[in-house]
Amino acid sequence: MSLPATFYVPLERDILRLTGRDRQSFLQGMVSNDVASLTPGEGCYAFHLTSKGQIIADLLVLCLDDSLLLSTEPGWGVALTESLEHHLVMERVKISSSTATTYFVYGTKPDEPCVFNGLGWLVYDAPPAGLTSQEETTYEGLRIETGIPRGRIDFDEKTLAPETGQASRAIHYKKGCYVGQEVVARIDARGHTNRALVRLTLTELVAPKTPMFVDDKEVGWVTSCAIGPILGVPVALGYLRNEFAAVGTPLQVGSGSGVVR
């Protein structure tokens, strides 16, 4: 499949706006990444967790002059808003929420305020002028091929943050206390989780929740699958028990086979 060097994809997202003088210090204690150091125009990816280290929502944070914009997957905005409001005590913070169309931009970083999502740039107001639009299926194929999980598809409210494989871009281990930090720190000290989200190359497309086997022993399951627009073959994300998650591990998946990338 031939893709333009730069294009955009409209994506529906739940959007929270935090205003008030304590917004940055408050959010610092609520999410897994360092938002206290963000200056206007900067952003980051983070998790908001339960006290048990399980994911309430993943979010992209964009720092603006007068507010913080938080975006998450449609359907997670309500839970994120309720949880943040539950933790508000004396902080001067106001939280408003909505659902809106945002624009994922692949390729050159836009001039508009944006935040990197591991694959490209999320723009909130309008797509940059002069770019062509692609279908969401293109975004899905690219993110799966690249290894970028999507909330409510590749992980849910029962998933521990380090299991997603996104620690390097979502977790700041030296930032200090936040909700769920003790569990995340214990997993880091142990060195691994019991399972891990991995990238896969398959011989055929399969449905989510398709089990994966090694020597007829079930060792994991697929979470998402698509044709990779760059590789041109079926690619997938899925969870494997830690001892089977090494790159190159051959698997039986559906009526075909696969390998950990």
mmCIF file of C-alpha atoms in Angstrom:
data_model
loop_
_atom_site.group_PDB
_atom_site.id
_atom_site.type_symbol
_atom_site.label_atom_id
_atom_site.label_comp_id
_atom_site.label_asym_id
_atom_site.label_seq_id
_atom_site.Cartn_x
_atom_site.Cartn_y
_atom_site.Cartn_z
ATOM 1 C CA MET A 1 0.000 0.000 0.000
ATOM 2 C CA SER A 2 1.377 3.404 -0.970
ATOM 3 C CA LEU A 3 0.861 6.138 1.624
ATOM 4 C CA PRO A 4 1.482 9.885 1.311
ATOM 5 C CA ALA A 5 4.498 11.135 3.261
ATOM 6 C CA THR A 6 2.161 13.261 5.387
ATOM 7 C CA PHE A 7 -1.580 12.885 5.884
ATOM 8 C CA TYR A 8 -4.244 13.164 8.570
ATOM 9 C CA VAL A 9 -6.943 10.907 9.996
ATOM 10 C CA PRO A 10 -9.982 12.262 11.898
ATOM 11 C CA LEU A 11 -10.307 10.542 15.285
ATOM 12 C CA GLU A 12 -13.084 10.940 17.829
ATOM 13 C CA ARG A 13 -11.707 11.542 21.331
ATOM 14 C CA ASP A 14 -13.074 12.450 24.744
ATOM 15 C CA ILE A 15 -11.543 15.794 25.731
ATOM 16 C CA LEU A 16 -11.037 17.208 29.231
ATOM 17 C CA ARG A 17 -9.898 20.776 29.838
ATOM 18 C CA LEU A 18 -8.303 21.620 33.178
ATOM 19 C CA THR A 19 -8.140 25.272 34.194
ATOM 20 C CA GLY A 20 -7.237 27.004 37.440
ATOM 21 C CA ARG A 21 -3.922 27.896 39.015
ATOM 22 C CA ASP A 22 -3.349 24.427 40.547
ATOM 23 C CA ARG A 23 -4.088 22.433 37.397
ATOM 24 C CA GLN A 24 -0.521 21.328 36.707
ATOM 25 C CA SER A 25 0.461 20.419 40.271
ATOM 26 C CA PHE A 26 -2.851 18.585 40.726
ATOM 27 C CA LEU A 27 -2.461 16.511 37.560
ATOM 28 C CA GLN A 28 1.141 15.717 38.514
ATOM 29 C CA GLY A 29 -0.199 13.652 41.404
ATOM 30 C CA MET A 30 -2.834 11.962 39.253
ATOM 31 C CA VAL A 31 -0.938 10.543 36.277
ATOM 32 C CA SER A 32 2.101 8.367 35.621
ATOM 33 C CA ASN A 33 4.177 10.829 33.593
ATOM 34 C CA ASP A 34 5.831 14.136 34.476
ATOM 35 C CA VAL A 35 3.408 16.941 33.616
ATOM 36 C CA ALA A 36 4.841 19.442 36.112
ATOM 37 C CA SER A 37 7.726 20.246 33.777
ATOM 38 C CA LEU A 38 5.568 20.843 30.682
ATOM 39 C CA THR A 39 5.618 24.337 29.218
ATOM 40 C CA PRO A 40 3.005 25.754 26.799
ATOM 41 C CA GLY A 41 3.114 23.839 23.534
ATOM 42 C CA GLU A 42 4.589 20.690 25.099
ATOM 43 C CA GLY A 43 2.762 17.442 25.798
ATOM 44 C CA CYS A 44 3.129 13.852 26.918
ATOM 45 C CA TYR A 45 1.399 10.487 27.136
ATOM 46 C CA ALA A 46 0.359 9.106 30.525
ATOM 47 C CA PHE A 47 -1.874 6.724 32.456
ATOM 48 C CA HIS A 48 -4.360 7.556 35.179
ATOM 49 C CA LEU A 49 -4.439 4.528 37.470
ATOM 50 C CA THR A 50 -6.283 3.005 40.388
ATOM 51 C CA SER A 51 -4.458 2.486 43.671
ATOM 52 C CA LYS A 52 -3.851 -1.094 42.451
ATOM 53 C CA GLY A 53 -1.980 0.152 39.370
ATOM 54 C CA GLN A 54 -4.780 -0.728 36.940
ATOM 55 C CA ILE A 55 -5.649 1.635 34.104
ATOM 56 C CA ILE A 56 -8.638 3.955 34.459
ATOM 57 C CA ALA A 57 -7.684 5.747 31.229
ATOM 58 C CA ASP A 58 -4.703 6.518 29.071
ATOM 59 C CA LEU A 59 -4.394 10.122 27.983
ATOM 60 C CA LEU A 60 -2.474 12.609 25.911
ATOM 61 C CA VAL A 61 -1.716 15.812 27.807
ATOM 62 C CA LEU A 62 -1.163 19.092 25.972
ATOM 63 C CA CYS A 63 -0.034 22.128 27.939
ATOM 64 C CA LEU A 64 -1.495 25.456 26.791
ATOM 65 C CA ASP A 65 -1.039 28.969 28.174
ATOM 66 C CA ASP A 66 -4.303 28.907 30.118
ATOM 67 C CA SER A 67 -5.179 25.226 30.474
ATOM 68 C CA LEU A 68 -4.249 21.577 30.121
ATOM 69 C CA LEU A 69 -5.992 19.548 27.408
ATOM 70 C CA LEU A 70 -6.410 15.859 28.153
ATOM 71 C CA SER A 71 -7.651 13.505 25.437
ATOM 72 C CA THR A 72 -8.606 9.860 25.850
ATOM 73 C CA GLU A 73 -10.519 7.171 24.002
ATOM 74 C CA PRO A 74 -14.267 7.718 23.533
ATOM 75 C CA GLY A 75 -16.054 6.219 26.525
ATOM 76 C CA TRP A 76 -13.217 6.769 28.984
ATOM 77 C CA GLY A 77 -13.768 10.485 29.442
ATOM 78 C CA VAL A 78 -16.578 10.026 31.975
ATOM 79 C CA ALA A 79 -14.561 7.679 34.197
ATOM 80 C CA LEU A 80 -11.498 9.935 33.944
ATOM 81 C CA THR A 81 -13.506 13.031 34.849
ATOM 82 C CA GLU A 82 -15.215 11.329 37.793
ATOM 83 C CA SER A 83 -11.940 9.992 39.149
ATOM 84 C CA LEU A 84 -10.122 13.337 38.893
ATOM 85 C CA GLU A 85 -13.028 15.173 40.519
ATOM 86 C CA HIS A 86 -13.078 12.585 43.313
ATOM 87 C CA HIS A 87 -9.453 13.440 44.121
ATOM 88 C CA LEU A 88 -9.996 17.198 44.134
ATOM 89 C CA VAL A 89 -9.918 18.585 47.685
ATOM 90 C CA MET A 90 -8.727 22.174 48.065
ATOM 91 C CA GLU A 91 -6.989 22.554 44.710
ATOM 92 C CA ARG A 92 -8.053 25.415 42.484
ATOM 93 C CA VAL A 93 -8.921 23.351 39.425
ATOM 94 C CA LYS A 94 -11.955 23.274 37.153
ATOM 95 C CA ILE A 95 -12.609 20.303 34.864
ATOM 96 C CA SER A 96 -14.841 20.476 31.788
ATOM 97 C CA SER A 97 -15.367 17.633 29.329
ATOM 98 C CA SER A 98 -16.682 16.992 25.821
ATOM 99 C CA THR A 99 -16.356 14.627 22.871
ATOM 100 C CA ALA A 100 -14.803 16.092 19.725
ATOM 101 C CA THR A 101 -13.120 15.242 16.438
ATOM 102 C CA THR A 102 -9.345 15.505 16.653
ATOM 103 C CA TYR A 103 -6.834 14.984 13.839
ATOM 104 C CA PHE A 104 -3.994 12.491 13.848
ATOM 105 C CA VAL A 105 -1.207 13.787 11.592
ATOM 106 C CA TYR A 106 1.349 11.357 10.211
ATOM 107 C CA GLY A 107 4.669 12.666 8.986
ATOM 108 C CA THR A 108 5.924 16.216 9.515
ATOM 109 C CA LYS A 109 5.087 17.831 12.855
ATOM 110 C CA PRO A 110 2.330 20.440 12.366
ATOM 111 C CA ASP A 111 2.752 24.102 13.276
ATOM 112 C CA GLU A 112 -0.489 23.952 15.307
ATOM 113 C CA PRO A 113 -0.428 23.020 19.031
ATOM 114 C CA CYS A 114 -0.154 19.221 19.084
ATOM 115 C CA VAL A 115 1.055 16.259 21.132
ATOM 116 C CA PHE A 116 2.945 13.165 19.962
ATOM 117 C CA ASN A 117 1.047 9.880 20.416
ATOM 118 C CA GLY A 118 3.903 7.498 19.682
ATOM 119 C CA LEU A 119 3.158 7.334 15.967
ATOM 120 C CA GLY A 120 2.246 10.863 14.888
ATOM 121 C CA TRP A 121 0.774 14.110 16.118
ATOM 122 C CA LEU A 122 -2.668 14.827 17.555
ATOM 123 C CA VAL A 123 -4.089 18.219 16.575
ATOM 124 C CA TYR A 124 -7.208 19.478 18.358
ATOM 125 C CA ASP A 125 -8.744 22.293 16.335
ATOM 126 C CA ALA A 126 -8.520 21.550 12.602
ATOM 127 C CA PRO A 127 -6.342 19.485 10.260
ATOM 128 C CA PRO A 128 -3.310 21.299 8.849
ATOM 129 C CA ALA A 129 -4.008 22.854 5.460
ATOM 130 C CA GLY A 130 -2.857 21.021 2.365
ATOM 131 C CA LEU A 131 -2.893 17.491 3.772
ATOM 132 C CA THR A 132 -4.943 14.620 2.383
ATOM 133 C CA SER A 133 -7.285 12.635 4.609
ATOM 134 C CA GLN A 134 -7.048 8.878 5.158
ATOM 135 C CA GLU A 135 -9.565 6.435 6.648
ATOM 136 C CA GLU A 136 -9.300 5.315 10.267
ATOM 137 C CA THR A 137 -8.425 1.818 9.011
ATOM 138 C CA THR A 138 -5.117 3.263 7.803
ATOM 139 C CA TYR A 139 -4.391 4.608 11.279
ATOM 140 C CA GLU A 140 -5.299 1.230 12.806
ATOM 141 C CA GLY A 141 -2.950 -0.632 10.488
ATOM 142 C CA LEU A 142 -0.082 1.771 11.164
ATOM 143 C CA ARG A 143 -0.447 1.773 14.933
ATOM 144 C CA ILE A 144 -0.666 -2.032 15.129
ATOM 145 C CA GLU A 145 2.320 -2.420 12.804
ATOM 146 C CA THR A 146 4.315 0.091 14.872
ATOM 147 C CA GLY A 147 3.274 -1.429 18.215
ATOM 148 C CA ILE A 148 1.133 1.392 19.606
ATOM 149 C CA PRO A 149 -1.749 -0.035 21.688
ATOM 150 C CA ARG A 150 -5.138 1.630 21.825
ATOM 151 C CA GLY A 151 -7.155 2.008 25.014
ATOM 152 C CA ARG A 152 -10.346 -0.058 25.270
ATOM 153 C CA ILE A 153 -9.001 -2.290 22.469
ATOM 154 C CA ASP A 154 -5.529 -3.471 23.515
ATOM 155 C CA PHE A 155 -5.910 -2.803 27.233
ATOM 156 C CA ASP A 156 -8.758 -2.148 29.625
ATOM 157 C CA GLU A 157 -9.530 -1.333 33.251
ATOM 158 C CA LYS A 158 -8.051 -4.647 34.447
ATOM 159 C CA THR A 159 -4.671 -4.081 32.785
ATOM 160 C CA LEU A 160 -1.628 -3.078 34.819
ATOM 161 C CA ALA A 161 0.174 -0.114 33.258
ATOM 162 C CA PRO A 162 3.563 -1.861 32.737
ATOM 163 C CA GLU A 163 1.870 -4.748 30.895
ATOM 164 C CA THR A 164 1.107 -2.459 27.946
ATOM 165 C CA GLY A 165 4.762 -2.125 26.947
ATOM 166 C CA GLN A 166 4.465 1.669 27.032
ATOM 167 C CA ALA A 167 6.529 2.373 30.154
ATOM 168 C CA SER A 168 9.237 4.271 28.276
ATOM 169 C CA ARG A 169 6.795 6.892 27.003
ATOM 170 C CA ALA A 170 4.062 6.830 29.674
ATOM 171 C CA ILE A 171 5.776 6.290 33.034
ATOM 172 C CA HIS A 172 8.259 8.588 34.759
ATOM 173 C CA TYR A 173 9.852 6.486 37.490
ATOM 174 C CA LYS A 174 11.549 9.379 39.301
ATOM 175 C CA LYS A 175 8.740 11.955 39.385
ATOM 176 C CA GLY A 176 7.464 11.118 42.877
ATOM 177 C CA CYS A 177 4.090 10.043 44.157
ATOM 178 C CA TYR A 178 0.941 9.622 42.088
ATOM 179 C CA VAL A 179 -2.063 7.328 42.350
ATOM 180 C CA GLY A 180 -0.932 3.746 41.670
ATOM 181 C CA GLN A 181 2.774 4.615 41.854
ATOM 182 C CA GLU A 182 3.636 2.046 44.551
ATOM 183 C CA VAL A 183 2.395 -0.876 42.448
ATOM 184 C CA VAL A 184 4.195 0.401 39.342
ATOM 185 C CA ALA A 185 7.421 0.793 41.350
ATOM 186 C CA ARG A 186 7.157 -2.757 42.751
ATOM 187 C CA ILE A 187 6.751 -4.188 39.241
ATOM 188 C CA ASP A 188 9.771 -2.178 38.075
ATOM 189 C CA ALA A 189 11.837 -3.511 40.977
ATOM 190 C CA ARG A 190 10.780 -7.076 40.130
ATOM 191 C CA GLY A 191 11.936 -6.524 36.556
ATOM 192 C CA HIS A 192 8.945 -7.762 34.569
ATOM 193 C CA THR A 193 5.226 -8.486 34.529
ATOM 194 C CA ASN A 194 3.650 -11.921 34.175
ATOM 195 C CA ARG A 195 2.454 -11.037 30.679
ATOM 196 C CA ALA A 196 3.453 -8.526 28.026
ATOM 197 C CA LEU A 197 1.861 -6.873 25.009
ATOM 198 C CA VAL A 198 3.854 -7.813 21.906
ATOM 199 C CA ARG A 199 3.887 -7.134 18.160
ATOM 200 C CA LEU A 200 3.159 -10.056 15.878
ATOM 201 C CA THR A 201 3.384 -10.950 12.215
ATOM 202 C CA LEU A 202 0.724 -13.488 11.180
ATOM 203 C CA THR A 203 -0.056 -15.624 8.144
ATOM 204 C CA GLU A 204 -3.744 -14.627 8.227
ATOM 205 C CA LEU A 205 -6.058 -12.033 9.724
ATOM 206 C CA VAL A 206 -7.698 -13.156 12.959
ATOM 207 C CA ALA A 207 -10.335 -11.724 15.276
ATOM 208 C CA PRO A 208 -9.613 -10.116 18.647
ATOM 209 C CA LYS A 209 -9.455 -12.628 21.521
ATOM 210 C CA THR A 210 -8.117 -15.347 19.222
ATOM 211 C CA PRO A 211 -5.921 -17.523 21.476
ATOM 212 C CA MET A 212 -2.242 -18.140 20.736
ATOM 213 C CA PHE A 213 -0.494 -21.453 21.325
ATOM 214 C CA VAL A 214 3.014 -22.861 21.641
ATOM 215 C CA ASP A 215 3.175 -26.662 21.268
ATOM 216 C CA ASP A 216 -0.616 -26.798 21.707
ATOM 217 C CA LYS A 217 -0.358 -24.925 25.023
ATOM 218 C CA GLU A 218 -2.353 -21.695 25.238
ATOM 219 C CA VAL A 219 0.022 -18.863 26.070
ATOM 220 C CA GLY A 220 -1.880 -15.664 25.187
ATOM 221 C CA TRP A 221 -4.410 -13.940 22.942
ATOM 222 C CA VAL A 222 -4.679 -11.381 20.158
ATOM 223 C CA THR A 223 -6.109 -7.935 20.948
ATOM 224 C CA SER A 224 -6.095 -6.280 17.498
ATOM 225 C CA CYS A 225 -5.178 -7.276 13.963
ATOM 226 C CA ALA A 226 -4.958 -5.609 10.541
ATOM 227 C CA ILE A 227 -2.991 -5.565 7.314
ATOM 228 C CA GLY A 228 0.143 -3.533 7.940
ATOM 229 C CA PRO A 229 0.190 -0.732 5.349
ATOM 230 C CA ILE A 230 3.994 -0.740 5.252
ATOM 231 C CA LEU A 231 4.751 -4.470 5.491
ATOM 232 C CA GLY A 232 1.668 -5.444 3.495
ATOM 233 C CA VAL A 233 1.005 -8.553 5.611
ATOM 234 C CA PRO A 234 -1.253 -9.332 8.604
ATOM 235 C CA VAL A 235 0.106 -7.788 11.801
ATOM 236 C CA ALA A 236 -1.292 -7.913 15.310
ATOM 237 C CA LEU A 237 -0.888 -6.941 18.930
ATOM 238 C CA GLY A 238 -1.530 -9.402 21.715
ATOM 239 C CA TYR A 239 -0.637 -10.536 25.209
ATOM 240 C CA LEU A 240 1.763 -13.394 25.806
ATOM 241 C CA ARG A 241 2.998 -14.932 28.994
ATOM 242 C CA ASN A 242 6.366 -13.409 29.737
ATOM 243 C CA GLU A 243 8.356 -16.583 29.017
ATOM 244 C CA PHE A 244 6.983 -16.678 25.452
ATOM 245 C CA ALA A 245 7.266 -12.956 24.624
ATOM 246 C CA ALA A 246 10.794 -12.954 23.167
ATOM 247 C CA VAL A 247 11.238 -11.664 19.614
ATOM 248 C CA GLY A 248 11.235 -14.537 17.133
ATOM 249 C CA THR A 249 9.014 -16.892 19.162
ATOM 250 C CA PRO A 250 6.882 -18.967 16.733
ATOM 251 C CA LEU A 251 3.185 -19.326 17.562
ATOM 252 C CA GLN A 252 0.045 -21.070 16.402
ATOM 253 C CA VAL A 253 -2.677 -18.449 15.869
ATOM 254 C CA GLY A 254 -6.101 -19.350 14.500
ATOM 255 C CA SER A 255 -5.721 -21.761 11.577
ATOM 256 C CA GLY A 256 -2.350 -20.231 10.722
ATOM 257 C CA SER A 257 0.858 -19.221 12.445
ATOM 258 C CA GLY A 258 2.646 -16.163 13.714
ATOM 259 C CA VAL A 259 5.895 -14.890 15.122
ATOM 260 C CA VAL A 260 6.754 -12.283 17.756
ATOM 261 C CA ARG A 261 8.341 -9.251 16.104
#
